[in-house]
């Protein structure tokens, strides 16, 4: 039953969603359902309407058919506390689904995430890899990512501050670098690409690779990113996302996933 798997699920009681999000979900459900709507649905709507509007709440995700559920605490506002990193964006959702369908890439690997936001992608990958390090530079974002690890009992993950202008901040060896929705500000792109190259260049026998998933909001900005990659001597492979399906993203946004390696 849809109710028991969504707003009636016990996890929702443990991790309450923002009231505005609940209202939108239930109203959409009522408008689209064919036949009689359960009384419990109207009861849930009544409760949501009675609550004061909240700017922060939990979201519950699954990308593997319900084998693993992952809770994050996110803001309703696109920008909060001076950062856009306190809510999950489209490219991150697409990359989580892609990772779930390609978990072999992360098996027995040490993974580094750049620009981790609330920690959804790192949390999803944690079920596939040996170790994952979530990095960002904004303290509120780092706290949100740590909260995600804590409430989901992720023991093979850690959170660390990383300033892309100081690429030596995180010294641990990694096998795979991942990043989602980090290509939006041209001024930081040279630092981002240099950080990726630095992590791929660390002396080791491991075959290292980076994956970057981006929503193309501004073609010029994304082209600048690609130019920086070429200037830094990294190889680019465009990965096919055409068959990717998820309830979490509409498919209307243009999303690109690229694979980066050092050129020999």
CSV table of N, CA and C in Angstrom, one decimal, residues 57-216:
chain,number,residue,atom,x,y,z
A,57,UNK,N,13.6,20.1,7.2
A,57,UNK,CA,12.9,18.8,7.6
A,57,UNK,C,13.7,17.6,7.0
A,58,UNK,N,13.3,16.4,7.2
A,58,UNK,CA,14.0,15.3,6.8
A,58,UNK,C,13.4,14.8,5.4
A,59,UNK,N,14.2,14.2,4.6
A,59,UNK,CA,13.8,13.4,3.4
A,59,UNK,C,14.4,12.0,3.5
A,60,UNK,N,13.6,11.1,3.1
A,60,UNK,CA,14.0,9.7,3.1
A,60,UNK,C,14.2,9.2,1.7
A,61,UNK,N,15.3,8.6,1.4
A,61,UNK,CA,15.6,8.2,0.0
A,61,UNK,C,15.9,6.7,0.0
A,62,UNK,N,15.6,6.0,-1.1
A,62,UNK,CA,16.2,4.7,-1.4
A,62,UNK,C,16.4,4.6,-2.9
A,63,UNK,N,17.6,4.1,-3.3
A,63,UNK,CA,17.9,4.0,-4.7
A,63,UNK,C,18.1,2.5,-5.1
A,64,UNK,N,17.9,1.6,-4.2
A,64,UNK,CA,18.1,0.2,-4.5
A,64,UNK,C,16.8,-0.7,-4.2
A,65,UNK,N,15.7,-0.1,-4.5
A,65,UNK,CA,14.4,-0.8,-4.3
A,65,UNK,C,14.0,-1.1,-2.9
A,66,UNK,N,14.6,-0.3,-1.9
A,66,UNK,CA,14.2,-0.4,-0.6
A,66,UNK,C,15.1,-1.3,0.3
A,67,UNK,N,16.2,-1.7,-0.3
A,67,UNK,CA,17.2,-2.5,0.5
A,67,UNK,C,17.8,-1.6,1.5
A,68,UNK,N,18.2,-0.4,1.2
A,68,UNK,CA,18.7,0.6,2.1
A,68,UNK,C,17.9,1.9,2.0
A,69,UNK,N,17.6,2.4,3.1
A,69,UNK,CA,16.9,3.8,3.2
A,69,UNK,C,17.9,4.7,3.8
A,70,UNK,N,17.9,6.0,3.4
A,70,UNK,CA,18.9,7.0,3.9
A,70,UNK,C,18.1,8.3,4.2
A,71,UNK,N,18.3,8.8,5.4
A,71,UNK,CA,17.6,10.0,5.8
A,71,UNK,C,18.6,11.1,5.8
A,72,UNK,N,18.1,12.3,5.3
A,72,UNK,CA,18.9,13.5,5.3
A,72,UNK,C,18.0,14.6,5.9
A,73,UNK,N,18.7,15.6,6.5
A,73,UNK,CA,17.9,16.8,7.0
A,73,UNK,C,18.3,17.9,6.1
A,74,UNK,N,17.3,18.5,5.4
A,74,UNK,CA,17.5,19.5,4.3
A,74,UNK,C,16.6,20.7,4.5
A,75,UNK,N,17.1,21.8,4.0
A,75,UNK,CA,16.3,23.1,4.0
A,75,UNK,C,15.3,23.1,2.9
A,76,UNK,N,14.3,23.9,3.0
A,76,UNK,CA,13.3,24.1,2.0
A,76,UNK,C,13.9,25.2,1.0
A,77,UNK,N,14.5,26.2,1.6
A,77,UNK,CA,15.1,27.3,0.8
A,77,UNK,C,16.2,26.8,-0.1
A,78,UNK,N,16.3,27.4,-1.3
A,78,UNK,CA,17.4,27.0,-2.2
A,78,UNK,C,18.8,27.5,-1.6
A,79,UNK,N,18.8,28.6,-0.9
A,79,UNK,CA,20.0,29.1,-0.3
A,79,UNK,C,19.7,29.4,1.2
A,80,UNK,N,20.5,28.8,2.1
A,80,UNK,CA,20.3,29.0,3.5
A,80,UNK,C,21.6,29.1,4.2
A,81,UNK,N,21.7,30.0,5.1
A,81,UNK,CA,23.0,30.2,5.9
A,81,UNK,C,24.2,30.5,4.9
A,82,UNK,N,23.9,31.2,3.8
A,82,UNK,CA,24.9,31.6,2.9
A,82,UNK,C,25.5,30.5,2.0
A,83,UNK,N,24.7,29.4,1.9
A,83,UNK,CA,25.2,28.3,1.0
A,83,UNK,C,24.0,27.6,0.4
A,84,UNK,N,24.2,27.0,-0.8
A,84,UNK,CA,23.2,26.2,-1.5
A,84,UNK,C,23.4,24.7,-1.1
A,85,UNK,N,24.3,24.4,-0.2
A,85,UNK,CA,24.6,23.0,0.1
A,85,UNK,C,23.8,22.3,1.1
A,86,UNK,N,22.7,22.9,1.5
A,86,UNK,CA,21.8,22.3,2.6
A,86,UNK,C,20.6,21.7,2.0
A,87,UNK,N,20.5,21.6,0.7
A,87,UNK,CA,19.5,20.7,0.1
A,87,UNK,C,20.1,20.0,-1.1
A,88,UNK,N,19.4,18.9,-1.5
A,88,UNK,CA,19.9,18.0,-2.5
A,88,UNK,C,19.4,18.4,-3.9
A,89,UNK,N,20.4,18.5,-4.9
A,89,UNK,CA,20.0,18.9,-6.2
A,89,UNK,C,20.0,17.8,-7.2
A,90,UNK,N,19.5,18.1,-8.4
A,90,UNK,CA,19.1,17.1,-9.4
A,90,UNK,C,20.3,16.2,-9.8
A,91,UNK,N,21.4,16.7,-10.0
A,91,UNK,CA,22.6,15.9,-10.5
A,91,UNK,C,23.0,14.9,-9.4
A,92,UNK,N,22.9,15.3,-8.1
A,92,UNK,CA,23.2,14.4,-7.0
A,92,UNK,C,22.2,13.2,-7.0
A,93,UNK,N,20.9,13.5,-7.2
A,93,UNK,CA,20.0,12.4,-7.2
A,93,UNK,C,20.2,11.5,-8.4
A,94,UNK,N,20.6,12.0,-9.6
A,94,UNK,CA,20.9,11.2,-10.7
A,94,UNK,C,22.2,10.4,-10.4
A,95,UNK,N,23.2,11.0,-9.8
A,95,UNK,CA,24.4,10.2,-9.5
A,95,UNK,C,24.2,9.1,-8.5
A,96,UNK,N,23.3,9.4,-7.5
A,96,UNK,CA,23.0,8.4,-6.5
A,96,UNK,C,22.4,7.1,-7.2
A,97,UNK,N,21.4,7.4,-8.1
A,97,UNK,CA,20.8,6.3,-8.9
A,97,UNK,C,21.8,5.6,-9.7
A,98,UNK,N,22.7,6.3,-10.4
A,98,UNK,CA,23.7,5.7,-11.2
A,98,UNK,C,24.7,4.9,-10.4
A,99,UNK,N,25.1,5.4,-9.2
A,99,UNK,CA,26.0,4.6,-8.3
A,99,UNK,C,25.3,3.3,-7.9
A,100,UNK,N,24.0,3.4,-7.5
A,100,UNK,CA,23.3,2.2,-7.1
A,100,UNK,C,23.3,1.1,-8.2
A,101,UNK,N,23.2,1.6,-9.4
A,101,UNK,CA,23.2,0.6,-10.6
A,101,UNK,C,24.6,0.2,-11.0
A,102,UNK,N,25.6,0.8,-10.5
A,102,UNK,CA,27.0,0.5,-10.9
A,102,UNK,C,27.9,0.4,-9.6
A,103,UNK,N,27.3,-0.3,-8.6
A,103,UNK,CA,28.0,-0.4,-7.3
A,103,UNK,C,29.4,-1.1,-7.4
A,104,UNK,N,29.6,-1.9,-8.5
A,104,UNK,CA,30.9,-2.6,-8.6
A,104,UNK,C,32.1,-1.6,-8.7
A,105,UNK,N,31.8,-0.4,-9.2
A,105,UNK,CA,32.8,0.6,-9.3
A,105,UNK,C,33.4,1.0,-8.0
A,106,UNK,N,32.6,0.9,-6.9
A,106,UNK,CA,33.1,1.3,-5.6
A,106,UNK,C,33.5,0.2,-4.7
A,107,UNK,N,33.3,-1.0,-5.1
A,107,UNK,CA,33.6,-2.1,-4.2
A,107,UNK,C,35.1,-2.2,-3.8
A,108,UNK,N,35.4,-2.3,-2.5
A,108,UNK,CA,36.7,-2.4,-2.0
A,108,UNK,C,37.6,-1.2,-2.3
A,109,UNK,N,36.9,0.0,-2.5
A,109,UNK,CA,37.6,1.2,-2.8
A,109,UNK,C,37.5,2.2,-1.6
A,110,UNK,N,38.4,3.2,-1.6
A,110,UNK,CA,38.4,4.3,-0.8
A,110,UNK,C,37.9,5.5,-1.6
A,111,UNK,N,36.8,6.1,-1.2
A,111,UNK,CA,36.1,7.1,-2.0
A,111,UNK,C,36.2,8.5,-1.3
A,112,UNK,N,36.5,9.5,-2.1
A,112,UNK,CA,36.5,10.9,-1.7
A,112,UNK,C,35.4,11.7,-2.4
A,113,UNK,N,34.5,12.3,-1.7
A,113,UNK,CA,33.5,13.2,-2.3
A,113,UNK,C,33.8,14.6,-2.1
A,114,UNK,N,33.8,15.4,-3.2
A,114,UNK,CA,34.0,16.8,-3.2
A,114,UNK,C,32.7,17.6,-3.2
A,115,UNK,N,32.5,18.6,-2.3
A,115,UNK,CA,31.3,19.3,-2.3
A,115,UNK,C,30.1,18.4,-1.9
A,116,UNK,N,30.2,17.8,-0.7
A,116,UNK,CA,29.3,16.7,-0.3
A,116,UNK,C,27.9,17.2,0.0
A,117,UNK,N,27.7,18.5,0.3
A,117,UNK,CA,26.3,18.9,0.7
A,117,UNK,C,25.9,18.2,2.0
A,118,UNK,N,24.6,17.8,2.0
A,118,UNK,CA,24.1,17.1,3.2
A,118,UNK,C,24.5,15.7,3.3
A,119,UNK,N,25.3,15.2,2.3
A,119,UNK,CA,25.9,13.8,2.5
A,119,UNK,C,25.1,12.7,1.9
A,120,UNK,N,24.1,13.0,1.0
A,120,UNK,CA,23.3,11.9,0.4
A,120,UNK,C,24.2,11.0,-0.5
A,121,UNK,N,24.9,11.6,-1.4
A,121,UNK,CA,25.7,10.7,-2.3
A,121,UNK,C,26.7,9.9,-1.5
A,122,UNK,N,27.5,10.5,-0.6
A,122,UNK,CA,28.4,9.8,0.2
A,122,UNK,C,27.8,8.7,1.0
A,123,UNK,N,26.6,9.0,1.5
A,123,UNK,CA,25.8,8.0,2.3
A,123,UNK,C,25.4,6.8,1.4
A,124,UNK,N,25.0,7.1,0.2
A,124,UNK,CA,24.6,6.0,-0.7
A,124,UNK,C,25.8,5.1,-1.0
A,125,UNK,N,26.9,5.8,-1.4
A,125,UNK,CA,28.1,5.0,-1.8
A,125,UNK,C,28.7,4.3,-0.6
A,126,UNK,N,28.4,4.7,0.6
A,126,UNK,CA,29.0,4.0,1.8
A,126,UNK,C,28.6,2.6,1.9
A,127,UNK,N,27.5,2.2,1.3
A,127,UNK,CA,27.0,0.8,1.4
A,127,UNK,C,27.8,-0.1,0.4
A,128,UNK,N,28.6,0.6,-0.5
A,128,UNK,CA,29.3,-0.2,-1.6
A,128,UNK,C,30.8,-0.2,-1.4
A,129,UNK,N,31.3,0.7,-0.7
A,129,UNK,CA,32.8,0.9,-0.6
A,129,UNK,C,33.4,0.5,0.7
A,130,UNK,N,34.7,0.5,0.8
A,130,UNK,CA,35.4,0.3,2.1
A,130,UNK,C,35.3,1.5,3.0
A,131,UNK,N,35.6,2.7,2.4
A,131,UNK,CA,35.6,3.9,3.2
A,131,UNK,C,35.2,5.1,2.3
A,132,UNK,N,34.5,6.0,2.9
A,132,UNK,CA,34.1,7.2,2.1
A,132,UNK,C,34.4,8.4,3.0
A,133,UNK,N,35.0,9.5,2.4
A,133,UNK,CA,35.3,10.7,3.1
A,133,UNK,C,34.5,11.8,2.4
A,134,UNK,N,33.6,12.5,3.1
A,134,UNK,CA,32.8,13.5,2.6
A,134,UNK,C,33.4,14.9,2.9
A,135,UNK,N,33.6,15.7,1.9
A,135,UNK,CA,34.3,17.0,2.2
A,135,UNK,C,33.5,18.2,1.6
A,136,UNK,N,33.6,19.3,2.3
A,136,UNK,CA,33.1,20.6,1.9
A,136,UNK,C,33.8,21.6,2.7
A,137,UNK,N,33.5,22.9,2.5
A,137,UNK,CA,34.2,24.0,3.2
A,137,UNK,C,33.3,24.8,4.1
A,138,UNK,N,32.0,24.7,4.0
A,138,UNK,CA,31.1,25.4,4.8
A,138,UNK,C,30.7,24.7,6.0
A,139,UNK,N,30.9,25.3,7.2
A,139,UNK,CA,30.7,24.6,8.5
A,139,UNK,C,29.3,24.0,8.6
A,140,UNK,N,28.2,24.8,8.2
A,140,UNK,CA,26.9,24.3,8.3
A,140,UNK,C,26.7,23.0,7.4
A,141,UNK,N,27.3,23.0,6.3
A,141,UNK,CA,27.2,21.9,5.4
A,141,UNK,C,27.9,20.7,6.0
A,142,UNK,N,29.1,20.9,6.6
A,142,UNK,CA,29.8,19.8,7.2
A,142,UNK,C,29.0,19.2,8.4
A,143,UNK,N,28.4,20.1,9.1
A,143,UNK,CA,27.6,19.6,10.2
A,143,UNK,C,26.4,18.8,9.7
A,144,UNK,N,25.8,19.2,8.6
A,144,UNK,CA,24.6,18.5,8.0
A,144,UNK,C,25.1,17.1,7.5
A,145,UNK,N,26.3,17.0,6.9
A,145,UNK,CA,26.8,15.8,6.4
A,145,UNK,C,27.1,14.8,7.6
A,146,UNK,N,27.7,15.3,8.6
A,146,UNK,CA,28.0,14.5,9.8
A,146,UNK,C,26.7,14.0,10.4
A,147,UNK,N,25.7,14.8,10.4
A,147,UNK,CA,24.4,14.4,10.9
A,147,UNK,C,23.8,13.2,10.1
A,148,UNK,N,24.0,13.3,8.8
A,148,UNK,CA,23.5,12.2,7.9
A,148,UNK,C,24.2,10.9,8.2
A,149,UNK,N,25.5,11.0,8.4
A,149,UNK,CA,26.3,9.8,8.8
A,149,UNK,C,25.8,9.2,10.1
A,150,UNK,N,25.6,10.1,11.1
A,150,UNK,CA,25.2,9.7,12.4
A,150,UNK,C,23.9,9.0,12.5
A,151,UNK,N,22.9,9.6,11.9
A,151,UNK,CA,21.5,9.1,12.0
A,151,UNK,C,21.3,7.8,11.2
A,152,UNK,N,22.2,7.6,10.2
A,152,UNK,CA,22.1,6.4,9.3
A,152,UNK,C,23.1,5.3,9.8
A,153,UNK,N,23.7,5.6,10.9
A,153,UNK,CA,24.7,4.6,11.4
A,153,UNK,C,25.7,4.1,10.4
A,154,UNK,N,26.3,5.1,9.7
A,154,UNK,CA,27.3,4.9,8.7
A,154,UNK,C,28.7,4.9,9.4
A,155,UNK,N,29.3,3.8,9.6
A,155,UNK,CA,30.5,3.7,10.3
A,155,UNK,C,31.8,3.7,9.5
A,156,UNK,N,31.6,3.6,8.2
A,156,UNK,CA,32.8,3.6,7.3
A,156,UNK,C,32.9,4.9,6.6
A,157,UNK,N,32.3,6.0,7.1
A,157,UNK,CA,32.4,7.3,6.5
A,157,UNK,C,32.8,8.3,7.5
A,158,UNK,N,33.5,9.4,7.0
A,158,UNK,CA,33.9,10.5,7.9
A,158,UNK,C,33.7,11.8,7.1
A,159,UNK,N,33.7,12.9,7.8
A,159,UNK,CA,33.5,14.2,7.2
A,159,UNK,C,34.8,15.1,7.5
A,160,UNK,N,35.2,15.8,6.5
A,160,UNK,CA,36.4,16.6,6.6
A,160,UNK,C,36.3,17.9,5.8
A,161,UNK,N,36.8,19.0,6.4
A,161,UNK,CA,36.8,20.3,5.7
A,161,UNK,C,37.8,20.2,4.6
A,162,UNK,N,37.5,20.7,3.4
A,162,UNK,CA,38.4,20.8,2.3
A,162,UNK,C,38.2,22.1,1.5
A,163,UNK,N,39.2,22.9,1.5
A,163,UNK,CA,39.2,24.1,0.7
A,163,UNK,C,39.9,23.8,-0.6
A,164,UNK,N,39.2,24.0,-1.7
A,164,UNK,CA,39.9,23.7,-3.0
A,164,UNK,C,41.0,24.6,-3.3
A,165,UNK,N,41.1,25.7,-2.7
A,165,UNK,CA,42.3,26.6,-2.9
A,165,UNK,C,43.5,26.1,-2.1
A,166,UNK,N,43.3,25.1,-1.3
A,166,UNK,CA,44.4,24.5,-0.5
A,166,UNK,C,44.3,23.0,-0.7
A,167,UNK,N,44.8,22.5,-1.8
A,167,UNK,CA,44.5,21.1,-2.2
A,167,UNK,C,45.2,20.1,-1.4
A,168,UNK,N,46.1,20.5,-0.5
A,168,UNK,CA,46.7,19.5,0.4
A,168,UNK,C,46.0,19.2,1.7
A,169,UNK,N,44.8,19.7,1.8
A,169,UNK,CA,44.1,19.6,3.1
A,169,UNK,C,43.7,18.2,3.5
A,170,UNK,N,43.3,17.4,2.5
A,170,UNK,CA,43.0,16.0,2.8
A,170,UNK,C,44.1,15.1,2.2
A,171,UNK,N,44.9,14.5,3.0
A,171,UNK,CA,46.1,13.7,2.6
A,171,UNK,C,45.8,12.3,2.3
A,172,UNK,N,44.7,11.7,2.8
A,172,UNK,CA,44.5,10.3,2.7
A,172,UNK,C,44.4,9.8,1.2
A,173,UNK,N,45.0,8.6,0.9
A,173,UNK,CA,44.9,8.1,-0.4
A,173,UNK,C,43.5,7.7,-0.7
A,174,UNK,N,43.1,7.9,-2.0
A,174,UNK,CA,41.8,7.5,-2.4
A,174,UNK,C,41.9,6.8,-3.7
A,175,UNK,N,40.8,6.0,-4.0
A,175,UNK,CA,40.8,5.3,-5.3
A,175,UNK,C,39.8,6.0,-6.3
A,176,UNK,N,38.7,6.5,-5.7
A,176,UNK,CA,37.7,7.1,-6.6
A,176,UNK,C,37.3,8.5,-6.0
A,177,UNK,N,37.2,9.5,-6.8
A,177,UNK,CA,36.7,10.8,-6.5
A,177,UNK,C,35.4,11.0,-7.1
A,178,UNK,N,34.4,11.5,-6.3
A,178,UNK,CA,33.1,11.8,-6.9
A,178,UNK,C,32.7,13.2,-6.5
A,179,UNK,N,31.8,13.8,-7.3
A,179,UNK,CA,31.3,15.1,-7.1
A,179,UNK,C,30.0,15.3,-7.9
A,180,UNK,N,29.1,16.0,-7.3
A,180,UNK,CA,27.8,16.2,-8.0
A,180,UNK,C,27.3,17.6,-7.7
A,181,UNK,N,26.9,18.3,-8.7
A,181,UNK,CA,26.3,19.6,-8.7
A,181,UNK,C,27.4,20.6,-8.0
A,182,UNK,N,28.6,20.6,-8.6
A,182,UNK,CA,29.6,21.5,-8.1
A,182,UNK,C,30.1,22.4,-9.1
A,183,UNK,N,29.5,22.4,-10.3
A,183,UNK,CA,29.9,23.2,-11.5
A,183,UNK,C,28.8,24.3,-11.6
A,184,UNK,N,29.0,25.4,-11.0
A,184,UNK,CA,28.1,26.5,-11.1
A,184,UNK,C,28.7,27.9,-10.9
A,185,UNK,N,29.9,28.0,-10.5
A,185,UNK,CA,30.6,29.2,-10.3
A,185,UNK,C,32.0,29.2,-11.0
A,186,UNK,N,32.1,30.0,-12.0
A,186,UNK,CA,33.3,29.9,-12.9
A,186,UNK,C,34.6,30.2,-12.1
A,187,UNK,N,34.5,31.1,-11.1
A,187,UNK,CA,35.7,31.5,-10.4
A,187,UNK,C,36.3,30.3,-9.6
A,188,UNK,N,35.5,29.3,-9.2
A,188,UNK,CA,36.1,28.2,-8.4
A,188,UNK,C,36.5,27.0,-9.3
A,189,UNK,N,36.1,27.0,-10.6
A,189,UNK,CA,36.4,25.9,-11.4
A,189,UNK,C,37.9,25.5,-11.6
A,190,UNK,N,38.8,26.5,-11.7
A,190,UNK,CA,40.2,26.1,-11.8
A,190,UNK,C,40.7,25.4,-10.5
A,191,UNK,N,40.2,25.8,-9.4
A,191,UNK,CA,40.5,25.2,-8.1
A,191,UNK,C,39.9,23.8,-8.0
A,192,UNK,N,38.7,23.6,-8.5
A,192,UNK,CA,38.0,22.3,-8.4
A,192,UNK,C,38.8,21.3,-9.3
A,193,UNK,N,39.2,21.7,-10.5
A,193,UNK,CA,39.9,20.8,-11.4
A,193,UNK,C,41.3,20.5,-10.9
A,194,UNK,N,41.9,21.4,-10.3
A,194,UNK,CA,43.3,21.2,-9.7
A,194,UNK,C,43.2,20.2,-8.5
A,195,UNK,N,42.1,20.4,-7.8
A,195,UNK,CA,41.9,19.5,-6.6
A,195,UNK,C,41.7,18.0,-7.1
A,196,UNK,N,40.9,17.9,-8.2
A,196,UNK,CA,40.6,16.5,-8.7
A,196,UNK,C,41.9,16.0,-9.2
A,197,UNK,N,42.7,16.7,-10.0
A,197,UNK,CA,44.0,16.3,-10.5
A,197,UNK,C,44.9,15.9,-9.4
A,198,UNK,N,44.9,16.7,-8.3
A,198,UNK,CA,45.8,16.4,-7.2
A,198,UNK,C,45.5,15.0,-6.6
A,199,UNK,N,44.2,14.8,-6.4
A,199,UNK,CA,43.8,13.5,-5.8
A,199,UNK,C,44.0,12.3,-6.7
A,200,UNK,N,44.0,12.5,-8.0
A,200,UNK,CA,44.3,11.5,-9.0
A,200,UNK,C,45.8,11.3,-9.1
A,201,UNK,N,46.6,12.3,-8.7
A,201,UNK,CA,48.0,12.2,-9.0
A,201,UNK,C,48.8,11.7,-7.8
A,202,UNK,N,48.2,11.5,-6.7
A,202,UNK,CA,48.9,11.0,-5.5
A,202,UNK,C,49.7,9.7,-5.8
A,203,UNK,N,50.9,9.6,-5.4
A,203,UNK,CA,51.8,8.5,-5.7
A,203,UNK,C,51.2,7.2,-5.1
A,204,UNK,N,50.8,6.3,-6.0
A,204,UNK,CA,50.2,5.0,-5.6
A,204,UNK,C,50.2,4.1,-6.8
A,205,UNK,N,50.0,2.8,-6.5
A,205,UNK,CA,49.8,1.8,-7.6
A,205,UNK,C,48.4,1.7,-8.0
A,206,UNK,N,47.5,2.4,-7.3
A,206,UNK,CA,46.1,2.3,-7.6
A,206,UNK,C,45.7,3.0,-8.9
A,207,UNK,N,44.8,2.4,-9.6
A,207,UNK,CA,44.2,3.0,-10.8
A,207,UNK,C,43.1,3.9,-10.4
A,208,UNK,N,43.4,5.2,-10.4
A,208,UNK,CA,42.4,6.2,-9.8
A,208,UNK,C,41.5,6.8,-10.9
A,209,UNK,N,40.3,7.2,-10.5
A,209,UNK,CA,39.3,7.7,-11.4
A,209,UNK,C,38.4,8.7,-10.7
A,210,UNK,N,37.9,9.7,-11.4
A,210,UNK,CA,37.0,10.6,-10.8
A,210,UNK,C,35.7,10.6,-11.7
A,211,UNK,N,34.6,10.8,-11.0
A,211,UNK,CA,33.3,11.0,-11.7
A,211,UNK,C,32.6,12.3,-11.2
A,212,UNK,N,32.2,13.1,-12.2
A,212,UNK,CA,31.6,14.4,-11.9
A,212,UNK,C,30.3,14.5,-12.6
A,213,UNK,N,29.2,14.7,-11.8
A,213,UNK,CA,27.9,14.8,-12.4
A,213,UNK,C,27.4,16.2,-12.3
A,214,UNK,N,26.8,16.8,-13.3
A,214,UNK,CA,26.5,18.2,-13.4
A,214,UNK,C,25.1,18.4,-14.1
A,215,UNK,N,24.3,19.3,-13.5
A,215,UNK,CA,23.2,19.8,-14.2
A,215,UNK,C,23.6,21.0,-15.0
A,216,UNK,N,23.3,21.0,-16.3
A,216,UNK,CA,23.7,22.0,-17.2
A,216,UNK,C,22.8,23.2,-17.1
